[in-house]
Tab-separated table of C-alpha atoms and ligand atoms in Angstrom:
chain	number	residue	atom	x	y	z
A	1	MET	CA	2.334	-21.223	-5.795
A	2	VAL	CA	6.058	-20.696	-5.915
A	3	LYS	CA	7.186	-18.139	-8.455
A	4	SER	CA	10.355	-18.807	-10.464
A	5	THR	CA	11.944	-15.803	-9.420
A	6	SER	CA	11.543	-16.276	-5.756
A	7	LEU	CA	15.166	-17.275	-5.982
A	8	LEU	CA	15.965	-13.569	-5.669
A	9	ALA	CA	16.394	-14.154	-1.872
A	10	THR	CA	19.094	-11.213	-1.387
A	11	LEU	CA	19.215	-7.908	-2.815
A	12	PRO	CA	20.323	-8.108	-6.545
A	13	SER	CA	24.047	-7.054	-7.094
A	14	ASP	CA	23.116	-4.204	-9.567
A	15	LEU	CA	21.113	-2.310	-6.844
A	16	GLU	CA	22.747	0.112	-4.512
A	17	ARG	CA	21.725	-0.708	-1.064
A	18	ASP	CA	22.007	2.818	0.296
A	19	ARG	CA	19.921	4.329	-2.384
A	20	LEU	CA	16.804	1.905	-2.016
A	21	PRO	CA	13.544	3.518	-1.293
A	22	ARG	CA	12.704	3.498	2.501
A	23	HIS	CA	8.976	3.412	1.685
A	24	VAL	CA	7.348	1.678	-1.371
A	25	ALA	CA	3.549	2.227	-2.104
A	26	VAL	CA	1.781	-0.016	-4.598
A	27	ILE	CA	-1.485	0.310	-6.565
A	28	MET	CA	-2.153	-3.280	-7.104
A	29	ASP	CA	-4.080	-3.102	-10.246
A	30	GLY	CA	-5.082	-5.466	-13.133
A	31	ASN	CA	-6.448	-8.375	-11.246
A	32	GLY	CA	-9.649	-8.533	-13.158
A	33	ARG	CA	-8.081	-8.203	-16.640
A	34	TRP	CA	-5.502	-10.795	-15.756
A	35	ALA	CA	-8.209	-13.354	-14.739
A	36	LYS	CA	-10.168	-12.528	-17.974
A	37	GLN	CA	-7.310	-13.236	-19.970
A	38	GLN	CA	-6.944	-16.639	-18.422
A	39	GLY	CA	-10.653	-17.197	-19.034
A	40	MET	CA	-11.417	-16.975	-15.418
A	41	PRO	CA	-13.865	-14.845	-13.432
A	42	ARG	CA	-12.424	-11.567	-12.163
A	43	VAL	CA	-12.353	-12.558	-8.609
A	44	MET	CA	-9.758	-15.379	-9.414
A	45	GLY	CA	-7.476	-12.426	-10.169
A	46	HIS	CA	-7.797	-11.019	-6.463
A	47	ARG	CA	-7.140	-14.439	-5.177
A	48	ARG	CA	-3.863	-14.672	-7.061
A	49	GLY	CA	-3.031	-11.202	-6.291
A	50	VAL	CA	-2.737	-12.284	-2.591
A	51	ASP	CA	0.266	-14.347	-3.595
A	52	SER	CA	1.962	-11.298	-5.173
A	53	LEU	CA	1.501	-9.078	-2.093
A	54	ARG	CA	2.745	-11.761	0.205
A	55	ASP	CA	5.890	-12.297	-1.857
A	56	LEU	CA	6.411	-8.486	-2.250
A	57	LEU	CA	6.218	-8.131	1.608
A	58	ARG	CA	8.773	-10.895	2.093
A	59	CYS	CA	11.006	-9.341	-0.436
A	60	CYS	CA	10.856	-5.965	1.237
A	61	LYS	CA	12.034	-7.788	4.444
A	62	ASP	CA	14.751	-9.752	2.385
A	63	TRP	CA	16.042	-6.694	0.575
A	64	GLY	CA	15.913	-4.179	3.526
A	65	ILE	CA	13.231	-1.811	2.608
A	66	PRO	CA	11.396	-0.913	5.696
A	67	ALA	CA	7.961	0.246	4.733
A	68	LEU	CA	5.359	-1.035	2.235
A	69	THR	CA	1.920	0.315	1.694
A	70	ALA	CA	-0.617	-1.385	-0.510
A	71	TYR	CA	-3.954	-0.164	-1.972
A	72	ALA	CA	-6.425	-3.058	-1.421
A	73	PHE	CA	-9.746	-1.307	-1.762
A	74	SER	CA	-10.794	2.228	-2.462
A	75	THR	CA	-13.735	4.163	-1.431
A	76	GLU	CA	-14.826	4.041	-4.952
A	77	ASN	CA	-14.608	0.263	-5.214
A	78	TRP	CA	-17.997	-0.126	-3.259
A	79	GLY	CA	-19.390	0.822	-6.805
A	80	ARG	CA	-18.403	-2.582	-8.107
A	81	PRO	CA	-20.857	-5.546	-8.318
A	82	SER	CA	-21.909	-6.642	-4.831
A	83	HIS	CA	-20.614	-10.386	-5.422
A	84	GLU	CA	-17.174	-8.834	-6.136
A	85	VAL	CA	-17.205	-6.456	-3.064
A	86	ASP	CA	-18.475	-9.412	-0.809
A	87	PHE	CA	-15.778	-11.787	-2.346
A	88	LEU	CA	-12.979	-9.141	-1.494
A	89	MET	CA	-14.216	-8.493	2.165
A	90	THR	CA	-14.197	-12.293	2.780
A	91	LEU	CA	-10.913	-12.615	0.984
A	92	PHE	CA	-9.375	-9.846	3.239
A	93	GLU	CA	-10.551	-11.636	6.438
A	94	GLN	CA	-9.419	-15.115	5.371
A	95	VAL	CA	-5.951	-13.794	4.451
A	96	LEU	CA	-5.497	-11.796	7.557
A	97	ARG	CA	-6.440	-14.966	9.678
A	98	ARG	CA	-4.153	-17.233	7.649
A	99	GLU	CA	-1.100	-14.861	7.463
A	100	LEU	CA	-1.082	-13.404	11.070
A	101	ALA	CA	1.569	-16.147	12.353
A	102	GLU	CA	3.748	-15.480	9.457
A	103	MET	CA	3.829	-11.809	9.829
A	104	MET	CA	4.729	-12.527	13.455
A	105	ALA	CA	7.618	-14.813	12.506
A	106	GLU	CA	8.822	-12.235	9.909
A	107	ASN	CA	8.709	-9.400	12.415
A	108	VAL	CA	6.190	-7.362	10.325
A	109	ARG	CA	3.992	-4.658	11.841
A	110	ILE	CA	0.615	-4.424	10.076
A	111	ARG	CA	-1.439	-1.397	10.150
A	112	PHE	CA	-4.801	-0.468	8.142
A	113	VAL	CA	-5.683	2.948	6.905
A	114	GLY	CA	-9.003	4.047	5.671
A	115	ASN	CA	-12.431	4.495	6.804
A	116	LEU	CA	-12.516	1.088	8.764
A	117	ASP	CA	-15.623	1.669	10.525
A	118	ALA	CA	-17.626	0.974	7.317
A	119	LEU	CA	-15.999	-2.535	6.902
A	120	PRO	CA	-17.921	-5.765	8.017
A	121	PRO	CA	-17.711	-6.000	11.655
A	122	SER	CA	-15.965	-9.528	11.366
A	123	LEU	CA	-13.153	-7.968	9.187
A	124	GLN	CA	-12.891	-5.038	11.719
A	125	ALA	CA	-12.364	-7.652	14.353
A	126	GLU	CA	-9.459	-9.324	12.575
A	127	ILE	CA	-8.009	-6.039	11.672
A	128	SER	CA	-7.901	-4.918	15.421
A	129	ARG	CA	-6.342	-8.232	16.367
A	130	SER	CA	-3.769	-8.209	13.782
A	131	MET	CA	-2.779	-4.579	14.286
A	132	ASN	CA	-2.619	-5.123	18.055
A	133	ASP	CA	-0.589	-8.462	17.856
A	134	THR	CA	1.932	-7.141	15.514
A	135	LYS	CA	2.288	-3.614	17.153
A	136	ASN	CA	5.834	-4.237	18.537
A	137	ASN	CA	7.298	-5.767	15.298
A	138	GLN	CA	9.855	-3.628	13.622
A	139	ASP	CA	11.456	-5.164	10.473
A	140	VAL	CA	8.711	-4.010	8.177
A	141	GLU	CA	5.920	-1.429	8.420
A	142	PHE	CA	3.274	-2.908	6.358
A	143	THR	CA	0.298	-0.587	5.686
A	144	VAL	CA	-2.831	-1.870	3.831
A	145	ALA	CA	-5.399	0.841	2.489
A	146	THR	CA	-8.839	-0.584	2.846
A	147	ASN	CA	-11.961	1.552	2.262
A	148	TYR	CA	-9.430	4.302	1.581
A	149	GLY	CA	-9.710	7.491	-0.388
A	150	GLY	CA	-7.139	10.261	-0.319
A	151	ARG	CA	-10.064	12.880	-0.414
A	152	GLN	CA	-11.949	11.210	2.388
A	153	GLU	CA	-8.586	11.044	4.410
A	154	ILE	CA	-8.069	14.861	3.992
A	155	ILE	CA	-11.784	15.693	4.861
A	156	GLN	CA	-11.681	13.626	8.104
A	157	ALA	CA	-8.338	15.435	8.965
A	158	CYS	CA	-10.010	18.783	8.233
A	159	ARG	CA	-13.016	17.870	10.646
A	160	ALA	CA	-10.766	16.535	13.457
A	161	ILE	CA	-8.639	19.800	13.484
A	162	ALA	CA	-11.646	22.130	13.132
A	163	GLN	CA	-13.211	20.304	16.106
A	164	LYS	CA	-10.091	21.068	18.098
A	165	VAL	CA	-10.136	24.786	17.063
A	166	GLN	CA	-13.866	24.932	18.003
A	167	GLN	CA	-13.037	23.358	21.396
A	168	GLY	CA	-10.154	25.821	22.000
A	169	GLN	CA	-7.538	22.978	22.007
A	170	ILE	CA	-5.462	24.626	19.128
A	171	SER	CA	-5.454	28.001	17.581
A	172	LEU	CA	-5.639	28.766	13.783
A	173	ASP	CA	-1.941	29.653	13.501
A	174	GLN	CA	-0.966	26.350	14.993
A	175	ILE	CA	-2.307	24.723	11.768
A	176	ASP	CA	0.593	23.683	9.590
A	177	GLU	CA	1.770	20.765	7.420
A	178	ASN	CA	3.253	19.093	10.394
A	179	LEU	CA	-0.102	19.266	12.492
A	180	PHE	CA	-2.063	18.280	9.429
A	181	GLU	CA	-0.029	15.224	8.801
A	182	GLN	CA	-0.580	14.132	12.420
A	183	HIS	CA	-4.228	14.021	11.469
A	184	LEU	CA	-3.771	11.827	8.508
A	185	TYR	CA	-4.505	7.992	8.818
A	186	THR	CA	-0.769	7.651	7.912
A	187	SER	CA	0.442	9.735	10.920
A	188	GLY	CA	3.927	8.665	11.965
A	189	LEU	CA	4.767	7.018	8.702
A	190	SER	CA	7.251	8.585	6.208
A	191	ASN	CA	5.986	9.644	2.791
A	192	PRO	CA	6.384	7.044	0.016
A	193	ASP	CA	9.581	7.436	-1.971
A	194	LEU	CA	8.373	5.133	-4.819
A	195	LEU	CA	4.831	4.528	-5.993
A	196	ILE	CA	4.464	1.307	-8.321
A	197	ARG	CA	1.291	1.056	-10.318
A	198	THR	CA	0.727	-2.247	-12.206
A	199	SER	CA	-1.284	-2.944	-15.298
A	200	GLY	CA	-0.477	0.327	-17.046
A	201	GLU	CA	-2.950	2.902	-16.024
A	202	MET	CA	-1.191	6.218	-15.539
A	203	ARG	CA	-3.322	7.751	-12.611
A	204	ILE	CA	-3.188	7.620	-8.874
A	205	SER	CA	-6.963	6.799	-8.423
A	206	ASN	CA	-7.256	8.750	-5.062
A	207	PHE	CA	-4.469	7.008	-3.362
A	208	LEU	CA	-2.250	8.939	-0.762
A	209	LEU	CA	-3.061	12.371	-2.350
A	210	TRP	CA	-1.178	14.358	0.386
A	211	GLN	CA	1.601	11.799	0.940
A	212	MET	CA	2.763	11.384	-2.616
A	213	ALA	CA	3.576	15.056	-3.346
A	214	TYR	CA	7.173	14.076	-4.212
A	215	SER	CA	7.021	10.320	-4.666
A	216	GLU	CA	8.639	8.948	-7.775
A	217	ILE	CA	6.014	7.196	-9.913
A	218	TYR	CA	6.692	3.863	-11.897
A	219	VAL	CA	3.969	2.222	-14.033
A	220	THR	CA	4.448	-1.272	-15.465
A	221	GLN	CA	2.370	-3.061	-17.925
A	222	THR	CA	2.683	-6.204	-15.751
A	223	ALA	CA	-0.568	-7.208	-14.217
A	224	TRP	CA	-0.620	-7.312	-10.456
A	225	PRO	CA	-0.922	-11.321	-10.277
A	226	ASP	CA	2.283	-11.494	-12.453
A	227	PHE	CA	4.129	-8.977	-10.377
A	228	ASP	CA	7.085	-10.938	-8.853
A	229	ARG	CA	10.490	-10.295	-7.421
A	230	GLU	CA	12.016	-9.663	-10.789
A	231	ALA	CA	9.345	-7.079	-11.829
A	232	PHE	CA	10.085	-5.467	-8.405
A	233	HIS	CA	13.811	-5.524	-9.139
A	234	GLN	CA	13.205	-3.631	-12.506
A	235	ALA	CA	11.092	-1.065	-10.624
A	236	LEU	CA	13.998	-0.512	-8.148
A	237	LEU	CA	16.528	-0.188	-10.926
A	238	ASN	CA	14.349	2.414	-12.657
A	239	TYR	CA	13.857	4.273	-9.376
A	240	GLN	CA	17.554	4.398	-8.907
A	241	THR	CA	18.062	6.372	-12.081
A	242	ARG	CA	15.810	9.013	-10.829
A	243	ASP	CA	17.107	12.450	-9.939
A	244	ARG	CA	14.906	13.575	-7.045
A	245	ARG	CA	15.267	17.371	-6.933
A	246	PHE	CA	12.287	18.324	-4.735
A	247	GLY	CA	12.046	21.594	-6.593
A	248	LYS	CA	15.566	22.547	-6.234
A	249	VAL	CA	18.444	22.860	-8.709
A	250	LYS	CA	21.661	21.058	-8.655
A	251	ASN	CA	24.721	22.759	-6.972
B	1	IPE	C1	-7.195	-4.192	-8.564
B	1	IPE	O1	-7.551	-5.040	-9.625
B	1	IPE	C2	-7.851	-4.696	-7.321
B	1	IPE	C3	-8.700	-3.983	-6.670
B	1	IPE	C4	-9.201	-2.723	-7.141
B	1	IPE	C5	-9.530	-4.435	-5.544
B	1	IPE	P1	-8.955	-4.569	-10.406
B	1	IPE	O2	-9.875	-5.499	-9.857
B	1	IPE	O3	-9.090	-3.268	-10.567
B	1	IPE	O4	-8.390	-5.189	-11.849
B	1	IPE	P2	-8.877	-4.538	-13.211
B	1	IPE	O5	-8.040	-3.081	-13.159
B	1	IPE	O6	-10.300	-4.426	-13.408
B	1	IPE	O7	-8.124	-5.322	-14.350
B	2	IPE	C1	-7.294	1.381	-7.766
B	2	IPE	O1	-7.612	0.612	-8.717
B	2	IPE	C2	-7.697	0.760	-6.368
B	2	IPE	C3	-7.089	-0.329	-5.962
B	2	IPE	C4	-5.934	-0.919	-6.606
B	2	IPE	C5	-7.543	-0.882	-4.598
B	2	IPE	P1	-9.013	0.698	-9.576
B	2	IPE	O2	-8.930	-0.281	-10.524
B	2	IPE	O3	-10.135	0.922	-8.632
B	2	IPE	O4	-8.726	2.151	-10.151
B	2	IPE	P2	-9.384	2.740	-11.571
B	2	IPE	O5	-10.812	2.459	-11.500
B	2	IPE	O6	-8.740	2.026	-12.772
B	2	IPE	O7	-9.057	4.179	-11.588
B	3	MG	MG1	-8.505	-1.775	-11.817
């Protein structure tokens, strides 16, 4: 489905290129409510949501934003009805298989973060393949959080570090923010400058708890399946009005 605003192929002139976020994170929320409003089953919202994500990824490439991280499935989302969970797992696998060639063509590197071992084996296989095939691509660093929970990520980092201490590989005083970050799933990735949440909820729902310490938060009422380039343009315009102080005062 081609969206009307897909004409925004180049960076809109009211955005300042040198003040764009370098890393955008997105909580893709509201698929179920969107579908219900259209009189469709919730899962149809997930299907339509894939189109929004595909276009946002292309938009990041077109507008020169080098990193995008999307929240696809949380550790808490296992609590949904099993038919919805099964639908999502199958959808992820189908989309990955279908979009791999396009990601290669667009020079996108895809990476998955989360507790991937608990995903269906066939999905794990597609994940490994896509990460491996795209590992040298450099235009956009695309991270998909799947079976991801911020608390779980922090716990697994603690365990990995504790094990190294126990085995004498590192000493207690070597544990600092830098070392801790190296044990997170997002190791090597910059922290998000901007978090976008669609569909109105003012919460972070266990997403990137450590990494978002100083992210700018933008919440839009627009549901994820309706989030298009114009909606992203509005988010970026809003971002460019922010005064990022990082706890300091102005000179
Ligand atoms: C977000 O949409 C997608 C996932 C969590 C997988 P929802 O499914 O949460 O949609 P709402 O919030 O119920 O409308
Ligand atoms: C957050 O949305 C998770 C994803 C978008 C994958 P939820 O719909 O699960 O969050 P809550 O339940 O509204 O906090
Ligand atoms: Mg939701």
